[in-house]
């Protein structure tokens, strides 16, 4: 009997450890509901109390994570011979633990206070189109985040450390290689589109569309894609998002009377996020095995549904009759709808209004600037000019104001340096996954045309969703697609699609 | 300098103590949002995850409350010379602490598991009209709750201990005296009404009323009463409730196409609860100073608005034109609306459908039965017969089934013995407060007729809401009304109102 003791002890330790992990997860999920409520339901006067509730949950969670016991469990379990699932739970928790314990409390508090104060300053700067109003705050945030990175890993490139907060397992070299290829190959592609004489349809969805009927149509779209209403709901929010767990993953969208297409694509985008969450295994709830891999994979799911499904000709053949049932005034053909959903803008300055191609150049510009800022290779005061120069160089347009330039996005006011790249990395991954799904289950496009999404989604469930955080991002990609992560599939897709749309000889 | 040390230490202790109290409060308020969401917004599939989130928050809160530090703070602070506010925070926390620490974990868990399992058993018993299905569970709950009371105070009447979970400061003798007077004086009053030849209008609101327009009317009612939409919202729920904090107090209601009056009175009832919550002082948020006194006071607020305002002739003079704007088919006069809102039913068996008078006899019956069950003076198996006998004796009606009899309410399946009395105690208090408000600010009725609620609400804010848990319930009542809590005002109100309505000679 005595010889059984050590493994029994290990068992007990793992169970205690997992109980703690689940507790942290439940506190986080409770906070998620509070944040959803705040964006979607809460009356405005609730703000002061909600801030205190969220701050309390956040510090409870932080204390549970950074407690000595957590470290002791991790130390002990790392010496055990665990199965793959448990090993993954330990690996992921170790990562969180190390990040949370190496940064001093005071620095965490200072960053949190600085970002809270930064938000109104950024708002004011943007409203007044005055970069100098925001510059000192940005300067401070750059310096604080550099210090933060230094604590986590003094030997690493600080930008790589920050990037790893959003995308822990895809190394920065890989990310940079992908982003560089996007720049190198999309700049000439977009240029060829600009030079093309082909005029595609752009007005398939022009008109005025009332919000209530748009909401019914958004529900139609979610029905068509197979959203599980027993575990979800749709509401409106000024900045659409999705949130929740595999038991309850909600989407939000917004309606603009003059932008029917925008509400459809935004709804499908958020469906992609929620559909990933809903595919996480029920039995993994409460541990990393039941949680989504990081931002690149999450964004791959929203972009796969938004772009590869929702902007395909096949989808519009399927969905246009449903649009017409709600809005008989839409007279476009599926081809015209398809073209309108894929027009490439030659004069757009705003990231969130960009099309599927130019979007990536907006990201590349932000990436190059924030990387140089954190490296100390660029001064904050130079940002507006560098920003405008890059827009001119990559996109052929030059912002006339900073409000339409480097002040347009909220991210830096949050101190979120390293976040932007994951948008593009996710889109690139979406193409690789869509191709692999097509290889595995046959012609997905024709299934989309028939409104059959089960095979595609079944493949995503099995290859991506079901694994939660079991594998690191590169492992997950390689297992699902049989090859390493790269921009190949995305670029091939982009060239074929837009070469056909704009009748480009060289593509 | 040294002489300052002790009080500085006391100051530090109080601050640390208050931080802990606020933390517990924030966790509880977060759980409140999760419960609101569960009833109002959550898709059904979310249940398993929500149960885990709530259970985690509940155990975190329990651990914070019962931790040794909490006891140490309390011991130390009870030796200090604190101001009244701090003394109240210590008193209220001590009470919670003592209750939470004297009951063994295992018993808490067993009660919690038994009540979870009891709910479906009660549902089944009620559906099948089979009391024997529920009897063993009820037996077990009675025994567990008796054990629970024994741990808290072995020398006290166990029912008094349970009652104090819902109404900590009103002693059971007072409660019993009030309930006995209600029985003694309402039985003959109701009997006189039954015997009266006077026919009052009962059909002012008959017809079919669509839900959407009813919702608009519910908003009209809340507007009329002065609900603060910046800190509230209205939604529907199968069992209407209100919840929240002074920064965000929400109401729910329900709509039945055939019961327009029911949705109006239910909305006003929940307004009363929310209006109390909204009147709690902002600066007390997070401590007992910013929390509502217990169930009797809370129910006094809902009943004051529902009955003394919402069922008054003055109110219908004011509000009927608004009803007619939404539902032109309502042709009643204010007097007819008033009569319909106050008809006394002579054959109703169901508590939640009872009128303002018979309601209290439903409560008295439950009180007498649960008191005897906990005292061991009544066996569970005797409950149906005793129930039916009492209905016959007090109300002149005898249930033909247990589903319409002792199985109708959910409370006992929750193990909530001692809860029922607070409904009547609250109504009784409502009358005492309404009279005191009238004494203080002048004729409230004529203000209601003008749609002016500021004076009444101002008085309630100042005398009741603003104090949070600063005073015990008897202190609060005595300060607000200048006299001890009693049934006098309620009985005088009831006799005058129904004497006039039913033209009763003796009243």
Short mmCIF file of C-alpha atoms in Angstrom, two decimals, chain A residues 12-280:
data_model
loop_
_atom_site.label_atom_id
_atom_site.label_comp_id
_atom_site.label_asym_id
_atom_site.label_seq_id
_atom_site.Cartn_x
_atom_site.Cartn_y
_atom_site.Cartn_z
CA UNK A 12 -4.76 15.17 -4.37
CA UNK A 13 -2.46 18.01 -5.36
CA UNK A 14 -3.80 18.05 -8.89
CA UNK A 15 -7.36 18.12 -7.65
CA UNK A 16 -6.68 20.96 -5.25
CA UNK A 17 -4.82 22.78 -7.98
CA UNK A 18 -7.67 22.30 -10.44
CA UNK A 19 -10.18 23.50 -7.88
CA UNK A 20 -8.19 26.72 -7.60
CA UNK A 21 -7.93 27.04 -11.37
CA UNK A 22 -11.70 26.56 -11.68
CA UNK A 23 -12.34 29.12 -9.01
CA UNK A 24 -10.22 31.69 -10.85
CA UNK A 25 -12.02 30.82 -14.06
CA UNK A 26 -15.47 31.20 -12.49
CA UNK A 27 -14.56 34.59 -11.06
CA UNK A 28 -13.37 35.62 -14.53
CA UNK A 29 -16.53 34.36 -16.17
CA UNK A 30 -18.65 36.20 -13.62
CA UNK A 31 -16.71 39.37 -14.48
CA UNK A 32 -17.42 38.63 -18.15
CA UNK A 33 -21.17 38.71 -17.46
CA UNK A 34 -20.78 41.97 -15.58
CA UNK A 35 -18.92 43.49 -18.51
CA UNK A 36 -21.49 42.22 -21.02
CA UNK A 37 -24.23 43.70 -18.84
CA UNK A 38 -22.35 46.98 -18.60
CA UNK A 39 -22.11 47.30 -22.39
CA UNK A 40 -25.55 46.01 -23.25
CA UNK A 41 -28.00 46.40 -20.37
CA UNK A 42 -26.75 48.56 -17.54
CA UNK A 43 -28.29 52.00 -17.01
CA UNK A 44 -25.62 54.67 -17.18
CA UNK A 45 -25.87 55.57 -13.50
CA UNK A 46 -24.63 52.10 -12.60
CA UNK A 47 -21.04 52.88 -13.57
CA UNK A 48 -19.50 53.69 -10.15
CA UNK A 49 -20.82 50.53 -8.50
CA UNK A 50 -19.97 48.36 -11.49
CA UNK A 51 -16.39 49.64 -11.48
CA UNK A 52 -16.05 48.60 -7.84
CA UNK A 53 -17.59 45.18 -8.45
CA UNK A 54 -15.24 44.51 -11.36
CA UNK A 55 -12.23 45.77 -9.49
CA UNK A 56 -13.06 43.50 -6.54
CA UNK A 57 -13.43 40.44 -8.80
CA UNK A 58 -10.21 41.32 -10.54
CA UNK A 59 -8.22 41.56 -7.33
CA UNK A 60 -9.73 38.36 -5.93
CA UNK A 61 -8.74 36.61 -9.12
CA UNK A 62 -5.25 38.12 -9.00
CA UNK A 63 -4.79 37.06 -5.38
CA UNK A 64 -5.91 33.51 -6.08
CA UNK A 65 -3.54 33.28 -9.02
CA UNK A 66 -0.49 34.77 -7.35
CA UNK A 67 -0.94 33.09 -3.95
CA UNK A 68 1.96 31.05 -2.65
CA UNK A 69 -0.15 27.87 -2.80
CA UNK A 70 -0.57 28.29 -6.55
CA UNK A 71 3.20 28.41 -6.95
CA UNK A 72 3.63 25.40 -4.69
CA UNK A 73 1.09 23.37 -6.64
CA UNK A 74 2.79 24.28 -9.90
CA UNK A 75 6.25 23.38 -8.58
CA UNK A 76 5.02 20.06 -7.33
CA UNK A 77 2.98 19.16 -10.41
CA UNK A 78 5.78 20.05 -12.80
CA UNK A 79 7.74 17.24 -11.15
CA UNK A 80 4.91 14.74 -11.75
CA UNK A 81 4.28 12.54 -14.74
CA UNK A 82 0.96 14.04 -15.85
CA UNK A 83 -1.18 13.14 -18.83
CA UNK A 84 -1.33 15.58 -21.74
CA UNK A 85 -4.50 17.32 -20.61
CA UNK A 86 -3.25 17.98 -17.13
CA UNK A 87 0.13 18.97 -18.44
CA UNK A 88 -1.59 21.60 -20.57
CA UNK A 89 -3.55 22.94 -17.60
CA UNK A 90 -0.31 23.22 -15.63
CA UNK A 91 1.53 24.84 -18.56
CA UNK A 92 -1.13 27.46 -19.14
CA UNK A 93 -1.50 28.27 -15.45
CA UNK A 94 2.25 28.49 -15.01
CA UNK A 95 2.36 31.04 -17.80
CA UNK A 96 -0.33 33.17 -16.19
CA UNK A 97 1.25 32.74 -12.77
CA UNK A 98 4.71 33.80 -13.92
CA UNK A 99 3.39 36.87 -15.72
CA UNK A 100 1.25 37.85 -12.73
CA UNK A 101 3.96 37.35 -10.10
CA UNK A 102 6.93 38.93 -11.85
CA UNK A 103 5.35 42.34 -12.32
CA UNK A 104 5.29 44.37 -9.09
CA UNK A 105 1.85 45.34 -7.76
CA UNK A 106 2.70 49.04 -7.85
CA UNK A 107 3.52 48.88 -11.55
CA UNK A 108 0.29 47.02 -12.28
CA UNK A 109 -1.62 49.67 -10.36
CA UNK A 110 0.22 52.49 -12.11
CA UNK A 111 -0.51 51.03 -15.54
CA UNK A 112 -4.13 50.51 -14.62
CA UNK A 113 -4.51 54.07 -13.33
CA UNK A 114 -2.66 55.54 -16.29
CA UNK A 115 -4.83 53.71 -18.80
CA UNK A 116 -8.00 54.75 -16.95
CA UNK A 117 -6.92 58.35 -17.14
CA UNK A 118 -5.68 57.94 -20.71
CA UNK A 119 -9.09 57.20 -22.11
CA UNK A 120 -10.66 60.64 -21.64
CA UNK A 121 -7.41 62.29 -22.74
CA UNK A 122 -7.36 60.29 -25.95
CA UNK A 123 -11.05 61.09 -26.53
CA UNK A 124 -10.37 64.77 -26.10
CA UNK A 125 -7.30 64.69 -28.34
CA UNK A 126 -9.26 62.92 -31.06
CA UNK A 127 -12.22 65.28 -30.79
CA UNK A 128 -9.96 68.31 -30.94
CA UNK A 129 -7.64 66.72 -33.51
CA UNK A 130 -4.69 67.60 -31.31
CA UNK A 131 -2.06 64.87 -31.05
CA UNK A 132 0.02 66.91 -28.62
CA UNK A 133 -2.80 66.54 -26.05
CA UNK A 134 -2.36 62.78 -26.10
CA UNK A 135 1.42 62.65 -26.63
CA UNK A 136 2.57 62.87 -22.97
CA UNK A 137 0.15 60.10 -21.99
CA UNK A 138 1.29 57.90 -24.85
CA UNK A 139 4.89 58.58 -23.87
CA UNK A 140 4.13 57.47 -20.33
CA UNK A 141 2.30 54.35 -21.46
CA UNK A 142 5.18 53.35 -23.73
CA UNK A 143 7.60 53.75 -20.87
CA UNK A 144 5.41 51.87 -18.36
CA UNK A 145 4.82 49.00 -20.75
CA UNK A 146 8.53 48.79 -21.51
CA UNK A 147 9.15 48.54 -17.77
CA UNK A 148 6.43 45.90 -17.53
CA UNK A 149 8.09 43.82 -20.26
CA UNK A 150 11.46 44.22 -18.55
CA UNK A 151 10.07 42.62 -15.37
CA UNK A 152 8.63 39.66 -17.24
CA UNK A 153 11.74 38.92 -19.24
CA UNK A 154 14.71 41.27 -19.00
CA UNK A 155 16.56 39.36 -21.74
CA UNK A 156 13.84 39.44 -24.36
CA UNK A 157 12.81 42.01 -26.94
CA UNK A 158 10.25 44.01 -24.93
CA UNK A 159 7.82 44.21 -27.85
CA UNK A 160 7.92 40.42 -28.16
CA UNK A 161 7.02 40.18 -24.48
CA UNK A 162 4.07 42.53 -24.94
CA UNK A 163 2.92 40.74 -28.08
CA UNK A 164 2.93 37.49 -26.08
CA UNK A 165 0.25 38.95 -23.78
CA UNK A 166 -2.14 38.66 -26.70
CA UNK A 167 -0.55 35.82 -28.63
CA UNK A 168 1.61 33.75 -26.31
CA UNK A 169 2.83 30.96 -28.53
CA UNK A 170 3.31 32.40 -31.97
CA UNK A 171 6.79 33.87 -31.87
CA UNK A 172 7.30 37.42 -33.02
CA UNK A 173 9.60 36.38 -35.86
CA UNK A 174 6.82 34.30 -37.40
CA UNK A 175 4.35 37.11 -36.90
CA UNK A 176 6.69 39.65 -38.42
CA UNK A 177 7.42 37.40 -41.40
CA UNK A 178 3.71 37.06 -42.11
CA UNK A 179 3.06 40.78 -41.73
CA UNK A 180 5.98 41.66 -43.98
CA UNK A 181 4.72 39.32 -46.68
CA UNK A 182 1.30 40.88 -46.43
CA UNK A 183 2.83 44.28 -46.99
CA UNK A 184 5.04 43.11 -49.82
CA UNK A 185 2.33 41.32 -51.72
CA UNK A 186 -0.78 43.31 -50.90
CA UNK A 187 0.65 46.72 -51.78
CA UNK A 188 1.11 45.74 -55.45
CA UNK A 189 -2.20 43.80 -55.51
CA UNK A 190 -4.12 46.80 -54.21
CA UNK A 191 -2.24 49.01 -56.61
CA UNK A 192 -3.27 46.78 -59.51
CA UNK A 193 -6.88 46.98 -58.32
CA UNK A 194 -6.67 50.77 -58.21
CA UNK A 195 -5.33 50.76 -61.76
CA UNK A 196 -7.92 48.30 -63.03
CA UNK A 197 -10.59 49.56 -65.42
CA UNK A 198 -13.05 46.99 -64.16
CA UNK A 199 -15.97 48.57 -62.39
CA UNK A 200 -17.61 46.25 -59.90
CA UNK A 201 -21.07 46.75 -58.40
CA UNK A 202 -20.89 48.77 -55.19
CA UNK A 203 -24.48 49.75 -54.49
CA UNK A 204 -26.34 46.48 -54.05
CA UNK A 205 -27.35 47.49 -50.55
CA UNK A 206 -27.97 51.20 -50.85
CA UNK A 207 -31.11 52.56 -49.29
CA UNK A 208 -32.57 53.03 -45.85
CA UNK A 209 -33.26 49.98 -43.72
CA UNK A 210 -35.10 50.18 -40.42
CA UNK A 211 -33.41 48.80 -37.35
CA UNK A 212 -36.14 46.40 -36.28
CA UNK A 213 -36.21 44.62 -39.61
CA UNK A 214 -32.41 44.58 -39.68
CA UNK A 215 -32.53 42.81 -36.35
CA UNK A 216 -34.85 40.17 -37.77
CA UNK A 217 -32.44 39.74 -40.64
CA UNK A 218 -29.51 39.41 -38.25
CA UNK A 219 -31.46 36.61 -36.56
CA UNK A 220 -32.06 35.04 -39.97
CA UNK A 221 -28.32 35.11 -40.63
CA UNK A 222 -27.58 33.47 -37.29
CA UNK A 223 -30.28 30.85 -37.96
CA UNK A 224 -28.79 30.15 -41.38
CA UNK A 225 -25.32 29.64 -39.92
CA UNK A 226 -26.65 27.37 -37.18
CA UNK A 227 -26.24 29.53 -34.06
CA UNK A 228 -27.45 27.66 -30.98
CA UNK A 229 -30.12 29.93 -29.47
CA UNK A 230 -30.36 27.68 -26.44
CA UNK A 231 -26.87 28.87 -25.57
CA UNK A 232 -26.86 32.35 -26.99
CA UNK A 233 -28.64 35.60 -27.71
CA UNK A 234 -28.16 38.72 -29.81
CA UNK A 235 -28.34 42.31 -28.64
CA UNK A 236 -27.06 45.63 -29.82
CA UNK A 237 -23.94 47.45 -28.61
CA UNK A 238 -22.17 50.55 -29.90
CA UNK A 239 -18.99 48.51 -30.44
CA UNK A 240 -20.09 44.97 -31.32
CA UNK A 241 -18.41 42.14 -29.45
CA UNK A 242 -19.13 38.63 -28.35
CA UNK A 243 -18.52 37.10 -24.95
CA UNK A 244 -19.33 34.17 -22.74
CA UNK A 245 -18.58 30.50 -22.28
CA UNK A 246 -19.44 27.26 -24.05
CA UNK A 247 -22.74 27.27 -22.15
CA UNK A 248 -23.73 30.80 -22.98
CA UNK A 249 -21.93 32.67 -25.78
CA UNK A 250 -23.67 35.88 -26.77
CA UNK A 251 -23.23 38.14 -29.76
CA UNK A 252 -23.88 41.82 -30.16
CA UNK A 253 -24.22 43.84 -33.31
CA UNK A 254 -25.21 47.34 -34.35
CA UNK A 255 -27.60 48.72 -36.89
CA UNK A 256 -27.11 51.73 -39.11
CA UNK A 257 -30.09 52.60 -41.29
CA UNK A 258 -27.79 53.34 -44.20
CA UNK A 259 -25.52 50.35 -43.83
CA UNK A 260 -27.36 47.07 -44.17
CA UNK A 261 -24.30 45.19 -45.37
CA UNK A 262 -22.31 46.37 -42.36
CA UNK A 263 -24.76 44.91 -39.86
CA UNK A 264 -24.85 41.57 -41.71
CA UNK A 265 -21.07 41.21 -41.90
CA UNK A 266 -20.61 42.40 -38.32
CA UNK A 267 -23.19 39.87 -37.11
CA UNK A 268 -21.45 37.06 -38.99
CA UNK A 269 -18.09 38.17 -37.61
CA UNK A 270 -19.37 37.99 -34.04
CA UNK A 271 -21.07 34.69 -34.81
CA UNK A 272 -17.62 33.34 -35.69
CA UNK A 273 -16.28 34.31 -32.28
CA UNK A 274 -19.31 32.95 -30.42
CA UNK A 275 -19.34 29.77 -32.48
CA UNK A 276 -15.76 29.09 -31.40
CA UNK A 277 -16.69 29.63 -27.77
CA UNK A 278 -19.71 27.32 -28.14
CA UNK A 279 -17.47 24.61 -29.60
CA UNK A 280 -15.21 24.50 -26.56
#
